[in-house]
mmCIF file of C-alpha atoms in Angstrom:
data_model
loop_
_atom_site.group_PDB
_atom_site.id
_atom_site.type_symbol
_atom_site.label_atom_id
_atom_site.label_comp_id
_atom_site.label_asym_id
_atom_site.label_seq_id
_atom_site.Cartn_x
_atom_site.Cartn_y
_atom_site.Cartn_z
ATOM 1 C CA THR B 1 57.478 -154.690 -94.387
ATOM 2 C CA THR B 2 55.018 -157.116 -92.980
ATOM 3 C CA GLN B 3 55.319 -159.452 -95.965
ATOM 4 C CA GLN B 4 59.105 -159.622 -95.533
ATOM 5 C CA VAL B 5 58.782 -160.459 -91.824
ATOM 6 C CA GLU B 6 56.145 -163.132 -92.610
ATOM 7 C CA ALA B 7 58.377 -164.626 -95.339
ATOM 8 C CA TYR B 8 61.347 -164.643 -93.037
ATOM 9 C CA ASP B 9 59.364 -166.347 -90.237
ATOM 10 C CA ALA B 10 58.009 -168.956 -92.697
ATOM 11 C CA ALA B 11 61.466 -169.872 -94.050
ATOM 12 C CA SER B 12 62.980 -173.115 -92.980
ATOM 13 C CA VAL B 13 65.693 -173.214 -90.368
ATOM 14 C CA LEU B 14 69.067 -174.275 -91.755
ATOM 15 C CA ALA B 15 70.512 -175.494 -88.522
ATOM 16 C CA ARG B 16 70.295 -175.464 -84.735
ATOM 17 C CA LEU B 17 73.287 -174.279 -82.718
ATOM 18 C CA PRO B 18 73.168 -176.023 -79.293
ATOM 19 C CA PRO B 19 75.221 -174.317 -76.584
ATOM 20 C CA PRO B 20 78.956 -174.537 -77.284
ATOM 21 C CA LEU B 21 81.586 -175.941 -74.899
ATOM 22 C CA HIS B 22 84.630 -173.824 -74.171
ATOM 23 C CA LEU B 23 87.814 -175.634 -73.159
ATOM 24 C CA PRO B 24 90.353 -173.318 -71.597
ATOM 25 C CA LEU B 25 93.644 -175.205 -72.276
ATOM 26 C CA HIS B 26 95.667 -173.066 -69.888
ATOM 27 C CA ASP B 27 96.235 -172.883 -66.153
ATOM 28 C CA ALA B 28 95.145 -170.066 -63.691
ATOM 29 C CA HIS B 29 98.317 -168.086 -64.653
ATOM 30 C CA GLY B 30 97.545 -168.198 -68.362
ATOM 31 C CA ASN B 31 100.278 -170.799 -69.207
ATOM 32 C CA ARG B 32 99.270 -173.488 -71.717
ATOM 33 C CA LEU B 33 98.670 -176.902 -70.209
ATOM 34 C CA PRO B 34 101.254 -179.626 -71.030
ATOM 35 C CA ALA B 35 100.405 -181.591 -74.183
ATOM 36 C CA LEU B 36 99.074 -184.632 -72.384
ATOM 37 C CA GLU B 37 96.832 -182.538 -70.114
ATOM 38 C CA CYS B 38 95.494 -180.779 -73.224
ATOM 39 C CA GLU B 39 94.601 -184.097 -74.821
ATOM 40 C CA HIS B 40 92.817 -185.279 -71.691
ATOM 41 C CA ALA B 41 90.898 -182.021 -71.427
ATOM 42 C CA ILE B 42 89.863 -182.196 -75.075
ATOM 43 C CA ALA B 43 88.750 -185.789 -74.813
ATOM 44 C CA ALA B 44 86.712 -185.108 -71.607
ATOM 45 C CA GLY B 45 85.205 -182.068 -73.254
ATOM 46 C CA TRP B 46 84.330 -183.967 -76.431
ATOM 47 C CA GLN B 47 82.591 -186.663 -74.317
ATOM 48 C CA ALA B 48 80.722 -184.088 -72.268
ATOM 49 C CA LEU B 49 79.609 -182.354 -75.443
ATOM 50 C CA CYS B 50 78.409 -185.620 -77.021
ATOM 51 C CA ALA B 51 76.463 -186.469 -73.862
ATOM 52 C CA ARG B 52 74.499 -183.230 -74.192
ATOM 53 C CA LEU B 53 73.480 -183.820 -77.758
ATOM 54 C CA PRO B 54 70.509 -185.857 -78.896
ATOM 55 C CA ASP B 55 71.533 -189.491 -79.499
ATOM 56 C CA ASP B 56 70.381 -189.473 -83.108
ATOM 57 C CA GLN B 57 72.422 -186.338 -83.802
ATOM 58 C CA ALA B 58 75.821 -187.233 -82.375
ATOM 59 C CA PRO B 59 78.659 -185.263 -84.081
ATOM 60 C CA TRP B 60 78.960 -186.575 -87.552
ATOM 61 C CA ARG B 61 81.648 -184.359 -89.077
ATOM 62 C CA VAL B 62 84.304 -182.166 -87.377
ATOM 63 C CA TRP B 63 85.219 -178.891 -88.914
ATOM 64 C CA HIS B 64 88.689 -177.506 -87.854
ATOM 65 C CA ASP B 65 91.491 -175.342 -89.017
ATOM 66 C CA SER B 66 94.851 -177.037 -88.688
ATOM 67 C CA ARG B 67 96.737 -173.762 -89.200
ATOM 68 C CA ALA B 68 95.015 -171.976 -86.284
ATOM 69 C CA ASP B 69 97.304 -173.333 -83.557
ATOM 70 C CA ALA B 70 99.707 -176.279 -84.349
ATOM 71 C CA ALA B 71 100.015 -177.461 -80.708
ATOM 72 C CA ILE B 72 96.269 -177.542 -80.168
ATOM 73 C CA THR B 73 95.800 -179.246 -83.496
ATOM 74 C CA VAL B 74 98.107 -182.056 -82.480
ATOM 75 C CA ALA B 75 96.348 -182.359 -79.112
ATOM 76 C CA LEU B 76 92.966 -182.393 -80.808
ATOM 77 C CA ARG B 77 94.065 -185.023 -83.274
ATOM 78 C CA LEU B 78 95.459 -187.280 -80.551
ATOM 79 C CA ALA B 79 92.538 -186.774 -78.172
ATOM 80 C CA LEU B 80 89.874 -187.657 -80.787
ATOM 81 C CA ARG B 81 91.808 -190.707 -81.973
ATOM 82 C CA GLY B 82 91.869 -191.998 -78.373
ATOM 83 C CA LEU B 83 88.067 -191.901 -78.082
ATOM 84 C CA LEU B 84 85.712 -194.918 -78.404
ATOM 85 C CA PRO B 85 84.782 -194.863 -81.218
ATOM 86 C CA PRO B 86 87.766 -192.896 -82.455
ATOM 87 C CA VAL B 87 87.398 -189.802 -84.608
ATOM 88 C CA ASP B 88 90.063 -189.603 -87.345
ATOM 89 C CA LEU B 89 90.617 -186.043 -88.593
ATOM 90 C CA ASP B 90 92.259 -187.541 -91.741
ATOM 91 C CA ASP B 91 88.978 -189.294 -92.747
ATOM 92 C CA PRO B 92 87.095 -186.988 -95.148
ATOM 93 C CA ALA B 93 83.792 -188.570 -94.162
ATOM 94 C CA ARG B 94 84.368 -187.499 -90.526
ATOM 95 C CA ALA B 95 86.371 -184.242 -90.679
ATOM 96 C CA VAL B 96 87.120 -181.258 -92.774
ATOM 97 C CA ASP B 97 90.368 -179.272 -92.363
ATOM 98 C CA LEU B 98 89.570 -175.769 -93.590
ATOM 99 C CA ALA B 99 93.228 -174.994 -94.130
ATOM 100 C CA THR B 100 93.583 -177.875 -96.526
ATOM 101 C CA ARG B 101 90.250 -177.437 -98.328
ATOM 102 C CA LEU B 102 90.183 -173.617 -98.494
ATOM 103 C CA GLY B 103 93.604 -172.326 -97.567
ATOM 104 C CA PRO B 104 94.527 -169.991 -94.723
ATOM 105 C CA LEU B 105 91.471 -168.160 -93.399
ATOM 106 C CA GLY B 106 92.882 -166.540 -90.275
ATOM 107 C CA SER B 107 90.189 -165.120 -88.042
ATOM 108 C CA GLY B 108 87.479 -166.020 -90.655
ATOM 109 C CA ALA B 109 87.904 -169.801 -90.101
ATOM 110 C CA GLY B 110 85.241 -170.094 -87.406
ATOM 111 C CA GLY B 111 82.596 -168.217 -89.348
ATOM 112 C CA ALA B 112 83.428 -170.119 -92.581
ATOM 113 C CA ALA B 113 83.242 -173.437 -90.691
ATOM 114 C CA LEU B 114 79.823 -172.584 -89.172
ATOM 115 C CA ALA B 115 78.425 -171.539 -92.576
ATOM 116 C CA LEU B 116 79.670 -174.594 -94.318
ATOM 117 C CA ALA B 117 78.538 -176.950 -91.581
ATOM 118 C CA ALA B 118 75.048 -175.445 -91.650
ATOM 119 C CA ALA B 119 74.906 -176.089 -95.417
ATOM 120 C CA CYS B 120 75.730 -179.761 -95.061
ATOM 121 C CA PRO B 121 73.349 -182.510 -93.832
ATOM 122 C CA GLY B 122 73.644 -184.072 -90.479
ATOM 123 C CA GLY B 123 75.343 -183.162 -87.199
ATOM 124 C CA HIS B 124 78.642 -181.344 -86.981
ATOM 125 C CA VAL B 125 81.090 -179.934 -84.497
ATOM 126 C CA VAL B 126 83.025 -176.804 -85.407
ATOM 127 C CA VAL B 127 86.262 -176.499 -83.521
ATOM 128 C CA ILE B 128 87.491 -172.943 -83.094
ATOM 129 C CA ALA B 129 90.815 -172.064 -81.449
ATOM 130 C CA ASP B 130 90.643 -168.826 -79.471
ATOM 131 C CA ASP B 131 93.382 -166.209 -78.988
ATOM 132 C CA ASN B 132 93.980 -167.443 -75.368
ATOM 133 C CA GLY B 133 94.976 -170.981 -76.360
ATOM 134 C CA GLY B 134 91.577 -172.566 -75.779
ATOM 135 C CA LEU B 135 89.034 -174.340 -77.938
ATOM 136 C CA LEU B 136 85.395 -173.630 -78.584
ATOM 137 C CA LEU B 137 83.420 -176.784 -79.636
ATOM 138 C CA GLN B 138 80.256 -175.630 -81.347
ATOM 139 C CA PRO B 139 77.709 -178.198 -82.307
ATOM 140 C CA VAL B 140 75.746 -177.632 -85.523
ATOM 141 C CA ILE B 141 72.648 -179.749 -86.133
ATOM 142 C CA THR B 142 71.166 -179.198 -89.567
ATOM 143 C CA ALA B 143 67.546 -179.765 -90.486
ATOM 144 C CA THR B 144 68.596 -182.304 -93.076
ATOM 145 C CA PRO B 145 69.709 -185.740 -91.720
ATOM 146 C CA PRO B 146 72.905 -187.287 -93.066
ATOM 147 C CA GLN B 147 72.500 -189.766 -95.937
ATOM 148 C CA ALA B 148 74.053 -193.243 -95.668
ATOM 149 C CA PRO B 149 76.687 -193.671 -98.276
ATOM 150 C CA ALA B 150 75.621 -195.846 -101.209
ATOM 151 C CA SER B 151 79.099 -197.269 -101.638
ATOM 152 C CA PRO B 152 82.115 -197.811 -99.425
ATOM 153 C CA LEU B 153 84.067 -195.268 -101.429
ATOM 154 C CA PRO B 154 84.532 -191.922 -99.692
ATOM 155 C CA THR B 155 81.979 -189.501 -101.078
ATOM 156 C CA SER B 156 80.480 -186.327 -99.716
ATOM 157 C CA ASP B 157 76.845 -185.591 -99.277
ATOM 158 C CA CYS B 158 77.772 -182.019 -98.605
ATOM 159 C CA PRO B 159 77.281 -179.736 -101.565
ATOM 160 C CA ALA B 160 79.791 -177.318 -100.004
ATOM 161 C CA LEU B 161 82.477 -180.000 -100.248
ATOM 162 C CA SER B 162 81.612 -181.703 -103.515
ATOM 163 C CA GLY B 163 82.578 -178.844 -105.781
ATOM 164 C CA ALA B 164 78.959 -178.654 -107.068
ATOM 165 C CA PRO B 165 77.562 -175.234 -107.789
#
């Protein structure tokens, strides 16, 4: 009905999804790149992605699935730790491992990560491993800015992570 369309149009936007960046981590013959080349490709891709995002919305939290592809997870972890400033995937304020938080999701990990990131304040990057050994880096910029932590203790401003109903 017209009322439903008007209500939908008037609803607030949860998040913006800027164009993603796909990183094919394989050569022209389909063979996976050596580990060091994967790390360099991920680091370069991350920097290119950050350069495209608004300065005030640089990626704030990384959502990834460590069980999707072990070799790519290692390359991602090493590549992001080598950046300036480094991104530590073990820091709960900077990263969420879906496999640890939710258990094995299989092909649903990407959709779950996008939905959870859209529900949490701030800027995010969802890392999705594809079937061809590549990575998709999808930025998610929510309408709610991140809140500065009130204490140095690790806390979460994300209702999806806090266990709150």
